[in-house]
């Protein structure tokens, strides 16, 4: 093992002085004056050597103390000048370095604290990944958006969370952005980027919800078109039907039978077209809900009883899984929510074949209406709540559009998806 420099110096000094003592004793022992003088000089040499050793070891001690302080990340320790130039230069350099390190550390801590506060207060959901692509941190917006605590996310990969939104982001690369739509309604813009941490790349996801903005833009767009169409069509239909009725009345009943019948058919078609336009206009003119405290469980049960006859006509089994004493109180517009339940159950009936089942069930804070009829494809699921989208040949897409508007006005969440078992479930959530 290699000896430290101080030990080498001590060994060298001891050896030299031991030799000097031996030589002085051997050569000068008979001359007492010279012997005493030589011993005094040797003592002085030892004192000087010890002082030199101390002078040399002091900077080393300073350096050692400074290194220990830096290892402990203690940047508050500073050394006082000793009055010796060589040591004071070292102390001055060390103190200057410690000041700079302390300032840099304070600056980094302040920046880190500011960044943490900024991430936590961000209106955009942020998920930060570690070097192994596992989630290491999420902000408050993400916790509220996914309605989960931090412990649910930390240490897991995106695909391990089994959340429909995050499942679609597994293949997203750094620098890419993607617009994701789930439940046919909720729309998110997701961007993945990275930062450097200890010389390595770490990724993070920013998830911005666009649902309200898109829905508002859609509503303004189709509302303007429908109002314009309704104005033009109703004005034309009114005048046209008046002419048809007047012309038909002028024709005698005994003659022009074919013409009278044709005018009758044209008039009826006008009236159907007027009803068609009225249905569209009702979506735009939907009033704000007039809410009152209502037992939603009882309302679901009554609508289920009302729709059971229609289901049985088609050979379906409609089960109402609402207990006799079960209640779910909430402030709703009874007429509007009743229309929602009717639309959803009617769609479930249309999707079923004889022998299929429909189930209505009320839970602690949500309602589920499910059926085991024809499942909804992934492509269709993303468009279900688009304005006036319909999978039926003669469908207008008004039912789900009206349902969407009513539920949004009530502040209720909703989704319509098919599972692997073949059940399609319409969930109305956040009732309380």
PDB file of C-alpha atoms in Angstrom, residues 243-407:
ATOM      1  CA  UNK A 243    -101.236  26.722 -51.947  1.00  0.00           C
ATOM      2  CA  UNK A 244    -101.699  22.945 -51.957  1.00  0.00           C
ATOM      3  CA  UNK A 245    -104.643  23.095 -49.547  1.00  0.00           C
ATOM      4  CA  UNK A 246    -106.313  25.950 -51.455  1.00  0.00           C
ATOM      5  CA  UNK A 247    -105.884  24.193 -54.781  1.00  0.00           C
ATOM      6  CA  UNK A 248    -107.235  20.940 -53.357  1.00  0.00           C
ATOM      7  CA  UNK A 249    -110.319  22.705 -51.989  1.00  0.00           C
ATOM      8  CA  UNK A 250    -111.085  24.243 -55.380  1.00  0.00           C
ATOM      9  CA  UNK A 251    -111.165  20.846 -57.039  1.00  0.00           C
ATOM     10  CA  UNK A 252    -114.492  19.063 -56.926  1.00  0.00           C
ATOM     11  CA  UNK A 253    -114.721  15.773 -55.059  1.00  0.00           C
ATOM     12  CA  UNK A 254    -116.191  13.933 -58.069  1.00  0.00           C
ATOM     13  CA  UNK A 255    -113.478  14.880 -60.524  1.00  0.00           C
ATOM     14  CA  UNK A 256    -109.684  15.196 -60.433  1.00  0.00           C
ATOM     15  CA  UNK A 257    -109.512  12.379 -57.864  1.00  0.00           C
ATOM     16  CA  UNK A 258    -105.926  11.513 -58.759  1.00  0.00           C
ATOM     17  CA  UNK A 259    -104.880  15.139 -58.557  1.00  0.00           C
ATOM     18  CA  UNK A 260    -106.594  15.593 -55.212  1.00  0.00           C
ATOM     19  CA  UNK A 261    -104.812  12.485 -53.883  1.00  0.00           C
ATOM     20  CA  UNK A 262    -101.463  13.769 -55.164  1.00  0.00           C
ATOM     21  CA  UNK A 263    -102.046  17.128 -53.499  1.00  0.00           C
ATOM     22  CA  UNK A 264    -102.942  15.319 -50.276  1.00  0.00           C
ATOM     23  CA  UNK A 265     -99.715  13.298 -50.371  1.00  0.00           C
ATOM     24  CA  UNK A 266     -97.695  16.449 -51.086  1.00  0.00           C
ATOM     25  CA  UNK A 267     -99.340  18.252 -48.173  1.00  0.00           C
ATOM     26  CA  UNK A 268     -98.652  15.347 -45.793  1.00  0.00           C
ATOM     27  CA  UNK A 269     -95.057  15.233 -46.974  1.00  0.00           C
ATOM     28  CA  UNK A 270     -94.749  18.948 -46.231  1.00  0.00           C
ATOM     29  CA  UNK A 271     -96.054  18.388 -42.723  1.00  0.00           C
ATOM     30  CA  UNK A 272     -93.574  15.551 -42.130  1.00  0.00           C
ATOM     31  CA  UNK A 273     -90.775  17.755 -43.375  1.00  0.00           C
ATOM     32  CA  UNK A 274     -91.923  20.489 -40.977  1.00  0.00           C
ATOM     33  CA  UNK A 275     -91.790  17.968 -38.083  1.00  0.00           C
ATOM     34  CA  UNK A 276     -88.352  16.875 -39.285  1.00  0.00           C
ATOM     35  CA  UNK A 277     -87.068  20.462 -39.142  1.00  0.00           C
ATOM     36  CA  UNK A 278     -88.771  21.027 -35.785  1.00  0.00           C
ATOM     37  CA  UNK A 279     -86.816  18.105 -34.306  1.00  0.00           C
ATOM     38  CA  UNK A 280     -83.560  19.696 -35.448  1.00  0.00           C
ATOM     39  CA  UNK A 281     -84.602  23.103 -34.169  1.00  0.00           C
ATOM     40  CA  UNK A 282     -85.504  21.643 -30.763  1.00  0.00           C
ATOM     41  CA  UNK A 283     -81.833  20.758 -30.217  1.00  0.00           C
ATOM     42  CA  UNK A 284     -80.794  24.366 -30.785  1.00  0.00           C
ATOM     43  CA  UNK A 285     -83.665  25.800 -28.748  1.00  0.00           C
ATOM     44  CA  UNK A 286     -83.151  23.424 -25.811  1.00  0.00           C
ATOM     45  CA  UNK A 287     -83.879  25.524 -22.707  1.00  0.00           C
ATOM     46  CA  UNK A 288     -81.673  25.574 -19.623  1.00  0.00           C
ATOM     47  CA  UNK A 289     -82.740  22.830 -17.190  1.00  0.00           C
ATOM     48  CA  UNK A 290     -85.260  23.842 -14.531  1.00  0.00           C
ATOM     49  CA  UNK A 291     -83.919  21.662 -11.766  1.00  0.00           C
ATOM     50  CA  UNK A 292     -85.645  20.369  -8.683  1.00  0.00           C
ATOM     51  CA  UNK A 293     -84.614  17.813  -6.090  1.00  0.00           C
ATOM     52  CA  UNK A 294     -85.729  14.473  -7.530  1.00  0.00           C
ATOM     53  CA  UNK A 295     -85.342  10.787  -6.758  1.00  0.00           C
ATOM     54  CA  UNK A 296     -83.569   9.721  -9.958  1.00  0.00           C
ATOM     55  CA  UNK A 297     -83.908   6.035  -9.030  1.00  0.00           C
ATOM     56  CA  UNK A 298     -87.693   6.344  -8.996  1.00  0.00           C
ATOM     57  CA  UNK A 299     -87.610   8.197 -12.329  1.00  0.00           C
ATOM     58  CA  UNK A 300     -85.508   5.444 -13.938  1.00  0.00           C
ATOM     59  CA  UNK A 301     -87.897   2.828 -12.597  1.00  0.00           C
ATOM     60  CA  UNK A 302     -90.992   4.622 -13.949  1.00  0.00           C
ATOM     61  CA  UNK A 303     -89.450   5.112 -17.418  1.00  0.00           C
ATOM     62  CA  UNK A 304     -88.431   1.441 -17.428  1.00  0.00           C
ATOM     63  CA  UNK A 305     -92.005   0.387 -16.707  1.00  0.00           C
ATOM     64  CA  UNK A 306     -93.229   2.724 -19.465  1.00  0.00           C
ATOM     65  CA  UNK A 307     -90.782   1.287 -22.041  1.00  0.00           C
ATOM     66  CA  UNK A 308     -91.219  -2.377 -21.041  1.00  0.00           C
ATOM     67  CA  UNK A 309     -94.233  -2.865 -23.314  1.00  0.00           C
ATOM     68  CA  UNK A 310     -92.275  -1.682 -26.354  1.00  0.00           C
ATOM     69  CA  UNK A 311     -89.401  -4.037 -25.470  1.00  0.00           C
ATOM     70  CA  UNK A 312     -91.739  -7.004 -25.009  1.00  0.00           C
ATOM     71  CA  UNK A 313     -93.362  -6.338 -28.404  1.00  0.00           C
ATOM     72  CA  UNK A 314     -89.934  -7.013 -29.926  1.00  0.00           C
ATOM     73  CA  UNK A 315     -89.394 -10.131 -27.801  1.00  0.00           C
ATOM     74  CA  UNK A 316     -86.854  -8.516 -25.442  1.00  0.00           C
ATOM     75  CA  UNK A 317     -86.417  -8.888 -21.691  1.00  0.00           C
ATOM     76  CA  UNK A 318     -86.234  -5.559 -19.858  1.00  0.00           C
ATOM     77  CA  UNK A 319     -84.978  -5.897 -16.271  1.00  0.00           C
ATOM     78  CA  UNK A 320     -85.278  -2.994 -13.828  1.00  0.00           C
ATOM     79  CA  UNK A 321     -82.632  -3.533 -11.144  1.00  0.00           C
ATOM     80  CA  UNK A 322     -83.793  -0.822  -8.772  1.00  0.00           C
ATOM     81  CA  UNK A 323     -84.546  -1.819  -5.191  1.00  0.00           C
ATOM     82  CA  UNK A 324     -87.847  -0.943  -3.573  1.00  0.00           C
ATOM     83  CA  UNK A 325     -86.170   1.335  -1.041  1.00  0.00           C
ATOM     84  CA  UNK A 326     -83.285   2.438  -3.254  1.00  0.00           C
ATOM     85  CA  UNK A 327     -82.986   6.201  -3.775  1.00  0.00           C
ATOM     86  CA  UNK A 328     -80.668   8.550  -5.631  1.00  0.00           C
ATOM     87  CA  UNK A 329     -81.527  12.192  -5.039  1.00  0.00           C
ATOM     88  CA  UNK A 330     -80.244  14.918  -7.348  1.00  0.00           C
ATOM     89  CA  UNK A 331     -81.319  18.256  -8.772  1.00  0.00           C
ATOM     90  CA  UNK A 332     -82.506  17.617 -12.336  1.00  0.00           C
ATOM     91  CA  UNK A 333     -85.005  18.804 -14.907  1.00  0.00           C
ATOM     92  CA  UNK A 334     -87.452  15.905 -14.716  1.00  0.00           C
ATOM     93  CA  UNK A 335     -88.874  16.316 -18.243  1.00  0.00           C
ATOM     94  CA  UNK A 336     -85.450  16.575 -19.870  1.00  0.00           C
ATOM     95  CA  UNK A 337     -83.921  13.641 -17.972  1.00  0.00           C
ATOM     96  CA  UNK A 338     -86.995  11.558 -18.680  1.00  0.00           C
ATOM     97  CA  UNK A 339     -86.401  12.248 -22.375  1.00  0.00           C
ATOM     98  CA  UNK A 340     -82.779  11.113 -21.953  1.00  0.00           C
ATOM     99  CA  UNK A 341     -83.800   7.774 -20.418  1.00  0.00           C
ATOM    100  CA  UNK A 342     -86.435   7.230 -23.118  1.00  0.00           C
ATOM    101  CA  UNK A 343     -83.900   7.930 -25.903  1.00  0.00           C
ATOM    102  CA  UNK A 344     -81.252   5.633 -24.419  1.00  0.00           C
ATOM    103  CA  UNK A 345     -83.676   2.751 -23.782  1.00  0.00           C
ATOM    104  CA  UNK A 346     -85.195   3.192 -27.273  1.00  0.00           C
ATOM    105  CA  UNK A 347     -81.707   2.957 -28.823  1.00  0.00           C
ATOM    106  CA  UNK A 348     -81.022  -0.175 -26.764  1.00  0.00           C
ATOM    107  CA  UNK A 349     -84.272  -1.734 -28.029  1.00  0.00           C
ATOM    108  CA  UNK A 350     -83.339  -0.912 -31.642  1.00  0.00           C
ATOM    109  CA  UNK A 351     -79.910  -2.549 -31.171  1.00  0.00           C
ATOM    110  CA  UNK A 352     -81.379  -5.824 -29.850  1.00  0.00           C
ATOM    111  CA  UNK A 353     -82.834  -8.915 -31.449  1.00  0.00           C
ATOM    112  CA  UNK A 354     -85.567 -11.159 -29.977  1.00  0.00           C
ATOM    113  CA  UNK A 355     -84.225 -12.940 -26.907  1.00  0.00           C
ATOM    114  CA  UNK A 356     -81.749 -10.203 -25.973  1.00  0.00           C
ATOM    115  CA  UNK A 357     -81.906  -8.416 -22.635  1.00  0.00           C
ATOM    116  CA  UNK A 358     -81.889  -4.809 -21.456  1.00  0.00           C
ATOM    117  CA  UNK A 359     -80.964  -3.926 -17.878  1.00  0.00           C
ATOM    118  CA  UNK A 360     -81.543  -0.691 -15.973  1.00  0.00           C
ATOM    119  CA  UNK A 361     -79.463  -0.365 -12.802  1.00  0.00           C
ATOM    120  CA  UNK A 362     -78.950   2.486 -10.324  1.00  0.00           C
ATOM    121  CA  UNK A 363     -75.734   2.696  -8.298  1.00  0.00           C
ATOM    122  CA  UNK A 364     -74.481   5.026  -5.579  1.00  0.00           C
ATOM    123  CA  UNK A 365     -73.677   7.930  -7.921  1.00  0.00           C
ATOM    124  CA  UNK A 366     -74.319   6.730 -11.461  1.00  0.00           C
ATOM    125  CA  UNK A 367     -76.834   4.962 -13.679  1.00  0.00           C
ATOM    126  CA  UNK A 368     -76.144   2.128 -16.123  1.00  0.00           C
ATOM    127  CA  UNK A 369     -78.395   1.096 -19.016  1.00  0.00           C
ATOM    128  CA  UNK A 370     -76.972  -1.970 -20.758  1.00  0.00           C
ATOM    129  CA  UNK A 371     -77.975  -4.454 -23.435  1.00  0.00           C
ATOM    130  CA  UNK A 372     -76.456  -7.521 -25.061  1.00  0.00           C
ATOM    131  CA  UNK A 373     -77.580  -6.658 -28.552  1.00  0.00           C
ATOM    132  CA  UNK A 374     -75.343  -5.707 -31.451  1.00  0.00           C
ATOM    133  CA  UNK A 375     -72.075  -4.311 -30.028  1.00  0.00           C
ATOM    134  CA  UNK A 376     -70.662  -0.935 -31.028  1.00  0.00           C
ATOM    135  CA  UNK A 377     -67.484  -0.984 -33.122  1.00  0.00           C
ATOM    136  CA  UNK A 378     -64.480   1.127 -32.105  1.00  0.00           C
ATOM    137  CA  UNK A 379     -64.886   3.293 -35.211  1.00  0.00           C
ATOM    138  CA  UNK A 380     -68.557   3.952 -34.450  1.00  0.00           C
ATOM    139  CA  UNK A 381     -67.863   4.593 -30.761  1.00  0.00           C
ATOM    140  CA  UNK A 382     -65.722   7.632 -31.573  1.00  0.00           C
ATOM    141  CA  UNK A 383     -68.557   9.217 -33.604  1.00  0.00           C
ATOM    142  CA  UNK A 384     -71.640   8.290 -31.593  1.00  0.00           C
ATOM    143  CA  UNK A 385     -72.085  11.697 -29.985  1.00  0.00           C
ATOM    144  CA  UNK A 386     -71.080  13.708 -33.033  1.00  0.00           C
ATOM    145  CA  UNK A 387     -73.943  16.031 -34.002  1.00  0.00           C
ATOM    146  CA  UNK A 388     -76.615  14.147 -35.978  1.00  0.00           C
ATOM    147  CA  UNK A 389     -74.537  11.000 -36.505  1.00  0.00           C
ATOM    148  CA  UNK A 390     -76.650   7.857 -36.831  1.00  0.00           C
ATOM    149  CA  UNK A 391     -76.048   4.205 -37.728  1.00  0.00           C
ATOM    150  CA  UNK A 392     -79.681   3.712 -38.745  1.00  0.00           C
ATOM    151  CA  UNK A 393     -80.645   3.943 -42.407  1.00  0.00           C
ATOM    152  CA  UNK A 394     -83.459   6.396 -41.713  1.00  0.00           C
ATOM    153  CA  UNK A 395     -81.948   7.869 -38.535  1.00  0.00           C
ATOM    154  CA  UNK A 396     -81.481  11.596 -38.059  1.00  0.00           C
ATOM    155  CA  UNK A 397     -79.025  11.345 -35.143  1.00  0.00           C
ATOM    156  CA  UNK A 398     -81.190  13.707 -33.116  1.00  0.00           C
ATOM    157  CA  UNK A 399     -81.750  11.405 -30.116  1.00  0.00           C
ATOM    158  CA  UNK A 400     -78.122  11.144 -28.987  1.00  0.00           C
ATOM    159  CA  UNK A 401     -77.426  14.773 -29.889  1.00  0.00           C
ATOM    160  CA  UNK A 402     -80.323  15.902 -27.694  1.00  0.00           C
ATOM    161  CA  UNK A 403     -79.229  13.456 -24.975  1.00  0.00           C
ATOM    162  CA  UNK A 404     -75.699  14.854 -25.097  1.00  0.00           C
ATOM    163  CA  UNK A 405     -76.895  18.446 -24.742  1.00  0.00           C
ATOM    164  CA  UNK A 406     -79.216  17.646 -21.811  1.00  0.00           C
ATOM    165  CA  UNK A 407     -76.541  15.725 -19.896  1.00  0.00           C
TER     166      UNK A 407
END
